[in-house]
Amino acid sequence: MIRIATIIGSTRPGRNGEAVGKWVHEIASKRTDATYELIDLKEVNLPLLDEPNSPAMQQYTKQHTKDWSARIDGFDAFVFVTPEYNHGVPAALKNALDFLYKEWNNKAAGFVAYGNTGGARSVEHLRATMAELQIADVREQVALSLFTDFENYSVFKPAAFHEKKLNSLLDQLVSWGTALKQVRAESKK
């Protein structure tokens, strides 16, 4: 069985990401096709990238990087929960991605985003980053609107149809994550 991490990509005080991440994790945890874990970047608390070497070399000098590497390496796929900040990705999420390289390779990713336009531009940026990290991103995504899925822009009340979209995303993620696990196993032979 594959392992999937839901990563909450915002660390901002008063963020909506924690509620969205917990919603994703709650729905995912009802499934029996993978094991699911919730990772909150606020708790991971990485500093701005402070490693002297390229992550592709995996010559980490800081304990927080070694810990982050070990944690991410054990997963087969990821659901990134991301807001859209200024038409882009939150700095904490981009930073967490940039800390590592090989630990992300040949894995799968899906996106649950929120913002004025459902976080579409943040996901667009993330898809380019996924390509560089050799992460295969699934087509299905959940786009949550600050206007309709949050009361007063802060209390998360998703429309019912989002659960179906999330399960469709997870179906794709399990399929791709399973296939890529085999790719990684073959490349180690």
Coordinates of C-alpha atoms in Angstrom, one line a residue:
M1 CA 0.0 0.0 0.0
I2 CA 1.3 3.4 -0.9
R3 CA 1.8 6.4 1.5
I4 CA 0.3 9.8 0.7
A5 CA 1.1 13.0 2.6
T6 CA -1.2 16.0 2.7
I7 CA 1.0 19.0 3.1
I8 CA -0.4 22.3 4.4
G9 CA 1.5 24.9 2.4
S10 CA 0.7 28.1 4.4
T11 CA 2.3 29.1 7.7
R12 CA 0.6 32.5 7.8
P13 CA -1.2 33.5 11.1
G14 CA -4.9 33.3 10.6
R15 CA -4.5 31.0 7.6
N16 CA -7.3 29.0 6.1
G17 CA -5.0 26.2 5.1
E18 CA -5.2 24.3 8.4
A19 CA -9.0 23.8 8.1
V20 CA -8.6 22.8 4.4
G21 CA -5.8 20.4 5.2
K22 CA -7.7 18.7 8.0
W23 CA -10.8 18.4 5.7
V24 CA -8.6 16.7 3.0
H25 CA -7.1 14.4 5.6
E26 CA -10.4 13.5 7.1
I27 CA -11.9 12.5 3.8
A28 CA -8.7 10.7 2.7
S29 CA -8.4 8.8 5.9
K30 CA -11.8 7.1 5.2
R31 CA -10.3 5.4 2.2
T32 CA -8.6 2.0 2.3
D33 CA -6.4 2.3 -0.9
A34 CA -3.4 4.1 0.8
T35 CA -2.2 5.3 4.1
Y36 CA -2.5 9.1 4.7
E37 CA -0.6 11.5 6.9
L38 CA -1.0 15.2 7.4
I39 CA 2.1 17.4 7.4
D40 CA 1.8 21.1 8.5
L41 CA 4.7 23.2 7.3
K42 CA 4.0 25.5 10.3
E43 CA 5.0 22.6 12.6
V44 CA 7.9 21.6 10.3
N45 CA 9.2 25.1 10.7
L46 CA 12.0 25.1 8.1
P47 CA 14.2 28.2 8.0
L48 CA 14.8 29.9 4.6
L49 CA 16.9 27.5 2.5
D50 CA 20.2 27.4 4.4
E51 CA 22.1 24.5 2.9
P52 CA 25.4 25.3 1.2
N53 CA 25.1 22.5 -1.4
S54 CA 22.5 21.8 -4.2
P55 CA 19.8 19.5 -2.9
A56 CA 20.5 17.2 -5.8
M57 CA 23.8 16.2 -4.1
Q58 CA 22.0 15.2 -0.9
Q59 CA 24.9 16.4 1.1
Y60 CA 22.9 17.9 3.9
T61 CA 24.6 19.8 6.7
K62 CA 21.7 20.8 8.9
Q63 CA 19.6 18.5 11.1
H64 CA 16.3 20.1 10.0
T65 CA 17.2 19.2 6.4
K66 CA 18.1 15.7 7.3
D67 CA 14.8 15.3 9.2
W68 CA 12.8 16.8 6.3
S69 CA 14.6 14.5 3.9
A70 CA 13.8 11.4 5.9
R71 CA 10.2 12.4 6.3
I72 CA 9.5 13.1 2.6
D73 CA 11.5 10.2 1.3
G74 CA 9.0 7.7 2.8
F75 CA 6.0 9.0 0.8
D76 CA 4.9 7.9 -2.6
A77 CA 2.5 10.8 -3.4
F78 CA 1.4 14.2 -2.0
V79 CA -1.6 16.4 -1.8
F80 CA -0.5 20.0 -1.6
V81 CA -2.9 22.3 0.1
T82 CA -2.1 25.8 -1.1
P83 CA -3.5 29.3 -1.0
E84 CA -2.7 31.7 -3.7
Y85 CA -0.6 34.7 -2.5
N86 CA -0.1 37.5 -5.1
H87 CA -0.8 35.2 -8.0
G88 CA 1.6 32.6 -6.7
V89 CA 2.8 29.9 -4.3
P90 CA 3.3 30.7 -0.6
A91 CA 7.0 31.2 0.2
A92 CA 6.9 28.5 2.9
L93 CA 5.7 25.8 0.4
K94 CA 8.2 26.8 -2.3
N95 CA 11.0 26.8 0.3
A96 CA 10.0 23.3 1.6
L97 CA 10.1 22.0 -2.0
D98 CA 13.4 23.7 -2.7
F99 CA 15.1 22.1 0.3
L100 CA 15.1 18.6 -1.4
Y101 CA 15.4 17.1 -4.8
K102 CA 15.8 13.4 -5.1
E103 CA 13.3 12.7 -2.3
W104 CA 10.6 14.2 -4.5
N105 CA 11.6 12.4 -7.8
N106 CA 9.3 9.9 -9.4
K107 CA 6.4 10.5 -7.1
A108 CA 2.9 11.9 -7.7
A109 CA 1.1 15.1 -6.6
G110 CA -2.3 16.6 -6.6
F111 CA -3.5 20.0 -5.5
V112 CA -6.2 21.5 -3.3
A113 CA -6.1 25.2 -3.6
Y114 CA -8.0 28.2 -2.4
G115 CA -8.2 31.9 -3.2
N116 CA -10.1 34.5 -5.1
T117 CA -9.8 32.3 -8.3
G118 CA -9.7 29.0 -6.5
G119 CA -5.9 29.1 -6.2
A120 CA -5.6 28.5 -9.9
R121 CA -2.5 30.6 -10.4
S122 CA -0.7 29.0 -7.4
V123 CA -1.4 25.6 -8.8
E124 CA -0.1 26.7 -12.2
H125 CA 3.2 27.8 -10.6
L126 CA 3.3 24.5 -8.6
R127 CA 2.9 22.4 -11.8
A128 CA 6.0 24.0 -13.3
T129 CA 7.9 23.3 -10.0
M130 CA 6.6 19.7 -10.0
A131 CA 8.0 19.1 -13.5
E132 CA 11.5 20.3 -12.4
L133 CA 11.4 18.1 -9.3
Q134 CA 10.3 15.1 -11.5
I135 CA 7.0 14.8 -9.7
A136 CA 4.0 13.7 -11.9
D137 CA 1.0 15.9 -11.1
V138 CA -2.5 14.6 -11.7
R139 CA -5.0 16.5 -13.7
E140 CA -7.8 16.6 -11.2
Q141 CA -7.7 19.4 -8.6
V142 CA -9.9 21.0 -6.1
A143 CA -10.4 24.7 -6.4
L144 CA -12.0 26.4 -3.4
S145 CA -13.3 29.9 -3.7
L146 CA -12.8 32.4 -0.8
F147 CA -16.2 33.9 -1.8
T148 CA -18.3 30.7 -1.8
D149 CA -16.4 28.1 0.3
F150 CA -15.5 30.3 3.2
E151 CA -17.9 32.3 5.4
N152 CA -16.5 35.8 5.9
Y153 CA -13.4 34.6 4.0
S154 CA -12.3 32.7 7.0
V155 CA -14.7 29.9 8.2
F156 CA -14.3 26.9 5.9
K157 CA -17.6 25.6 4.6
P158 CA -16.9 23.8 1.3
A159 CA -19.7 23.1 -1.2
A160 CA -20.7 19.5 -1.2
F161 CA -19.4 18.8 -4.7
H162 CA -15.8 19.4 -3.6
E163 CA -15.8 16.0 -1.8
K164 CA -16.5 14.2 -5.0
K165 CA -13.7 16.2 -6.8
L166 CA -11.3 15.4 -3.9
N167 CA -12.0 11.7 -4.2
S168 CA -11.5 11.8 -7.9
L169 CA -8.1 13.5 -7.3
L170 CA -7.2 10.8 -4.7
D171 CA -8.2 8.1 -7.2
Q172 CA -5.8 9.5 -9.7
L173 CA -3.1 10.1 -7.1
V174 CA -3.3 6.5 -5.8
S175 CA -3.0 5.2 -9.4
W176 CA -0.1 7.3 -10.3
G177 CA 1.6 6.9 -6.9
T178 CA 1.4 3.1 -7.2
A179 CA 2.8 3.1 -10.8
L180 CA 5.7 5.5 -9.8
K181 CA 6.5 3.4 -6.8
Q182 CA 7.2 0.6 -9.2
V183 CA 9.3 3.0 -11.4
R184 CA 11.4 3.8 -8.3
A185 CA 11.8 0.2 -7.4
E186 CA 12.9 -0.7 -11.0
S187 CA 15.5 2.1 -11.1
K188 CA 17.1 0.8 -7.9
K189 CA 17.8 -2.6 -9.5

